[in-house]
Short mmCIF file of C-alpha atoms in Angstrom, two decimals:
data_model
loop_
_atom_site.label_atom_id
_atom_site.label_comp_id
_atom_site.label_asym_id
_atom_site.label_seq_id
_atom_site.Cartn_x
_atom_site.Cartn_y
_atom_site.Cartn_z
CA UNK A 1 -7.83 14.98 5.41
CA UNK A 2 -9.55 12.68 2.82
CA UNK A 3 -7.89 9.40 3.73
CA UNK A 4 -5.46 8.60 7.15
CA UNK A 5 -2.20 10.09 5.76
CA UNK A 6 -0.31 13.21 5.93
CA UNK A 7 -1.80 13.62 1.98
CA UNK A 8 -4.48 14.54 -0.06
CA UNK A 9 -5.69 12.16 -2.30
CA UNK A 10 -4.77 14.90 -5.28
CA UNK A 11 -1.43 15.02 -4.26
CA UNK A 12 -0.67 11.89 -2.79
CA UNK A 13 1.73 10.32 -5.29
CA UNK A 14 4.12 12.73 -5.31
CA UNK A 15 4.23 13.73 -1.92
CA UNK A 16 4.78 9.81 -0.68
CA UNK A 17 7.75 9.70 -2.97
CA UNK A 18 9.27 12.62 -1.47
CA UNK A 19 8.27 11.51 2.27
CA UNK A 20 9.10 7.63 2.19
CA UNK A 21 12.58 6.37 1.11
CA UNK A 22 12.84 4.01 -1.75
CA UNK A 23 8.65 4.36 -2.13
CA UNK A 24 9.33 4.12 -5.96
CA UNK A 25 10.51 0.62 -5.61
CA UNK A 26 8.71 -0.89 -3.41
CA UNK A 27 5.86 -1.38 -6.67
CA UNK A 28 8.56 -2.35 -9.17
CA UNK A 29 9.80 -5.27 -6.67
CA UNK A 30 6.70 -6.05 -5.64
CA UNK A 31 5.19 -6.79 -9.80
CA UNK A 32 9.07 -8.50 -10.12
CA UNK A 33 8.21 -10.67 -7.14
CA UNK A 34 5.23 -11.59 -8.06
CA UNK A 35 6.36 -12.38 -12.04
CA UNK A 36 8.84 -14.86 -10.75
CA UNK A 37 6.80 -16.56 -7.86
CA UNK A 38 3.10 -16.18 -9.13
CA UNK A 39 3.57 -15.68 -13.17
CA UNK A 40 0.12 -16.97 -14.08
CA UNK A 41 -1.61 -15.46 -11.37
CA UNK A 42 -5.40 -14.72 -11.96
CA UNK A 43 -6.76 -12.76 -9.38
CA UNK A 44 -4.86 -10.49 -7.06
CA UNK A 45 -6.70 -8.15 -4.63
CA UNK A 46 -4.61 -5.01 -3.63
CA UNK A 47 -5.74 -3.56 -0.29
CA UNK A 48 -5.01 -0.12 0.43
CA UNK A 49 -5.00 0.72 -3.17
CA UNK A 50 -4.40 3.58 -2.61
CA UNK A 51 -4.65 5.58 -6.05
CA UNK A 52 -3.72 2.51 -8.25
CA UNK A 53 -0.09 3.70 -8.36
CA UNK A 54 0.43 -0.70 -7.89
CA UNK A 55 -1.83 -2.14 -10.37
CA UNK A 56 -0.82 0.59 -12.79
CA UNK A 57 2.47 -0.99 -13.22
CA UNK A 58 1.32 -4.64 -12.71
CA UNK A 59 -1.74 -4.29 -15.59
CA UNK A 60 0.75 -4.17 -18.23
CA UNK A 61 2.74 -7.39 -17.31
CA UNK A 62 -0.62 -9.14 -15.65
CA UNK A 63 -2.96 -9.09 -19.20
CA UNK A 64 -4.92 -12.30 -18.03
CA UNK A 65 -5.57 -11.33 -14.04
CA UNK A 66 -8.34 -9.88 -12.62
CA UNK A 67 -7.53 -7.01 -10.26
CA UNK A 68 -9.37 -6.29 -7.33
CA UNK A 69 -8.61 -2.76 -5.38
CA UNK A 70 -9.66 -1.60 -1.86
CA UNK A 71 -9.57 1.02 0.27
CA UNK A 72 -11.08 2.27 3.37
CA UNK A 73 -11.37 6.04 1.35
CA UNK A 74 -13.66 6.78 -0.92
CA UNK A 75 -11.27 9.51 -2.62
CA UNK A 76 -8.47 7.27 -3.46
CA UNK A 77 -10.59 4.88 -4.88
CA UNK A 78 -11.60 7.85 -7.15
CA UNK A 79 -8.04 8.32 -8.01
CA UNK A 80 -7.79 5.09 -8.57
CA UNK A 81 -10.58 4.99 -10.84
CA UNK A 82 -9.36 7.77 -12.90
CA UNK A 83 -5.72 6.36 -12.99
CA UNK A 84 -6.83 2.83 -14.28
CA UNK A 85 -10.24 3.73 -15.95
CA UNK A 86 -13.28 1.20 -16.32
CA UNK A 87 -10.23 -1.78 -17.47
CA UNK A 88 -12.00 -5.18 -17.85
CA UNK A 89 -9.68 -6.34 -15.57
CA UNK A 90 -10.37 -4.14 -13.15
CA UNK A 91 -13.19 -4.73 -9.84
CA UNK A 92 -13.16 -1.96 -7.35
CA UNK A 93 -15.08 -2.94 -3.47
CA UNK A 94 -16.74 -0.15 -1.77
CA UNK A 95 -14.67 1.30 0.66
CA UNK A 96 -13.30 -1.18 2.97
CA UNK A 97 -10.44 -1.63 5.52
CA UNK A 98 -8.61 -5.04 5.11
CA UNK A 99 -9.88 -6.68 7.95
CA UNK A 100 -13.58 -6.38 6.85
CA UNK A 101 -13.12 -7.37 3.32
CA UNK A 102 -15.58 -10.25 2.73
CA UNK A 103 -15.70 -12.21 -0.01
CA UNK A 104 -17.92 -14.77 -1.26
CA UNK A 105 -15.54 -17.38 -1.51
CA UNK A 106 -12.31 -17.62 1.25
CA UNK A 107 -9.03 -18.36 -0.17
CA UNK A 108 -10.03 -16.48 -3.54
CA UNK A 109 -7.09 -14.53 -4.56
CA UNK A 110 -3.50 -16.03 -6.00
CA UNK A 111 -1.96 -12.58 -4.85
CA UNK A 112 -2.49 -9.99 -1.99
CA UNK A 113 -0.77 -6.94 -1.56
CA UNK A 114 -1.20 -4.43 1.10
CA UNK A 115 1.89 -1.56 0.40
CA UNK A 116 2.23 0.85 3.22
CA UNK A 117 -1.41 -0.23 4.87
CA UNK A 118 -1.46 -2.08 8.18
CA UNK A 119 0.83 0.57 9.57
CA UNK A 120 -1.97 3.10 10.46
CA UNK A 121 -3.99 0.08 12.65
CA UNK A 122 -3.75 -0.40 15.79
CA UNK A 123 -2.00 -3.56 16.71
CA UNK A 124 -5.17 -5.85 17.29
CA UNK A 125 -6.41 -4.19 13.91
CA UNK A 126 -2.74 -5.53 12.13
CA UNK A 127 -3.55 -8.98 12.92
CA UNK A 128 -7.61 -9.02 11.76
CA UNK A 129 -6.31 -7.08 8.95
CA UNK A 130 -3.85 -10.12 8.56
CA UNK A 131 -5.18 -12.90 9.48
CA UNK A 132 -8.19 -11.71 6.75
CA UNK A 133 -5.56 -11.46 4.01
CA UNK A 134 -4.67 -15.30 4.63
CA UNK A 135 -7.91 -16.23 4.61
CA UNK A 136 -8.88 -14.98 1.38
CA UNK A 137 -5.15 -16.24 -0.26
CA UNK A 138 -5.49 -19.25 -2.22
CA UNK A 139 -3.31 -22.16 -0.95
CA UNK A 140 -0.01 -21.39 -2.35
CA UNK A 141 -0.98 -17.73 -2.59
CA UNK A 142 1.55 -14.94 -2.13
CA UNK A 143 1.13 -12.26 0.31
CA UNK A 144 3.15 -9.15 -0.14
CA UNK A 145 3.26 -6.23 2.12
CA UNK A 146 5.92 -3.42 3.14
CA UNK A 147 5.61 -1.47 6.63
CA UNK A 148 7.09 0.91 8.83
CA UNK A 149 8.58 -0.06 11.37
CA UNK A 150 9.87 1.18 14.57
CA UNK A 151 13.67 0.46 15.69
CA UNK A 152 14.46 -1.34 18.88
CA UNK A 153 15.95 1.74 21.09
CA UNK A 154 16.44 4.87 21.24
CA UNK A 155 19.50 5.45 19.32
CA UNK A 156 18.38 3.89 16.58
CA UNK A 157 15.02 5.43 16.69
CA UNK A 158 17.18 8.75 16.61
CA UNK A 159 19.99 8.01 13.58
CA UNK A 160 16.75 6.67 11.47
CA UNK A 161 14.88 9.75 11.84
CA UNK A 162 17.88 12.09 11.22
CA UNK A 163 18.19 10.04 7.71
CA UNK A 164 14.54 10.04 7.09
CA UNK A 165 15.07 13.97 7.47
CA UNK A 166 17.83 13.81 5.43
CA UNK A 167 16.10 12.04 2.80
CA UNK A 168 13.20 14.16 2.95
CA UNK A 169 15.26 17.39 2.08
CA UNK A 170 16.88 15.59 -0.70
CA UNK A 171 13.61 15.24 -2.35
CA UNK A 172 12.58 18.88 -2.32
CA UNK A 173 11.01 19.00 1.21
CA UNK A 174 11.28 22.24 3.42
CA UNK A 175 12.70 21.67 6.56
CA UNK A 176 9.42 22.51 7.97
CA UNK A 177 7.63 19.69 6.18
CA UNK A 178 10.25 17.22 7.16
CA UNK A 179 10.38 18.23 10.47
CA UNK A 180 6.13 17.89 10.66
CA UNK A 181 7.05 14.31 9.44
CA UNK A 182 9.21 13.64 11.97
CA UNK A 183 7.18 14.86 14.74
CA UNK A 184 4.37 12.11 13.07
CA UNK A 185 7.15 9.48 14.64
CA UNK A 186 5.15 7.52 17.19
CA UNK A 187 1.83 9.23 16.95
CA UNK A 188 -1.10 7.07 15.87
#
């Protein structure tokens, strides 16, 4: 696989919508979020970019920001890059994981996102990754980022899975696939 999910780069955007409930939205709160806490923002890095599915719908409402994407795989940056295009606006790192982005200057960026990211790092990895985002967040900054994450016991664990299934065949999924999803539960 080209990057550390269950999907190719080609054919990530629609298979994440059909894997991960509410995926859709999780971009359209995050750009409202950001409108009514960081309106003016000027530079917001996106980690994980994934294939620019974020700054796609933030460019539009963001004219005056600089954008800044990483990601640890080369082929959704190239995704990325032909989603968004060579936009003015628009600085793309090598490929990086979160916790070694380095920029020049620490607290840089009025916005960070990281959507679905931190989740495939260990735990120590989830803090550095963290912990880096902070430092590079302007004072007053806003951080943004949406997980997985796993239920307290067993039951719950189980009724969370069976609607993750359920969801899964909703969207068009074979049982098959959404099983192979499920069996994903707990394995790094």
């Amino acid at each position: 696989m080209d990057n550390k999910t269950p999907h190719s780069s080609s054919e990530y955007d629609i298979s994440v919508k059909k894997t991960i409930p509410f995926y859709r939205y999780f971009h359209e709160q995050t750009v409202d979020l950001v409108m009514t806490i960081k309106p003016d923002a000027k530079k917001w890095l996106d980690t994980g970019c994934g294939t620019g599915f974020l700054i796609e719908k933030a460019l539009p409402v963001f004219k005056d920001c600089i954008f800044v994407l990483a990601d640890p795989s080369m082929e959704m940056l190239m995704m990325a890059r032909n989603r968004l295009g060579c936009h003015k606006n628009i600085k793309y790192l090598d490929p990086v994981r979160t916790e070694d982005i380095k920029i020049k200057t620490s607290k840089e960026f009025d916005v960070i996102t990281a959507i679905q990211v931190h989740h495939y790092l260990n735990r120590e990895d989830r803090i550095k990754a963290t912990v880096n985002c902070y430092k590079l967040l302007k004072d007053n900054g806003i951080y943004i980022t949406f997980e997985n994450i796993r239920p307290e016991n067993d039951w719950a664990i189980d009724f969370q899975l069976d609607r993750w299934m359920d969801f899964q065949l909703l969207e068009g999924r074979s049982k098959k696939d959404a099983a192979g999803h499920r069996k994903r539960f707990g394995v790094k």
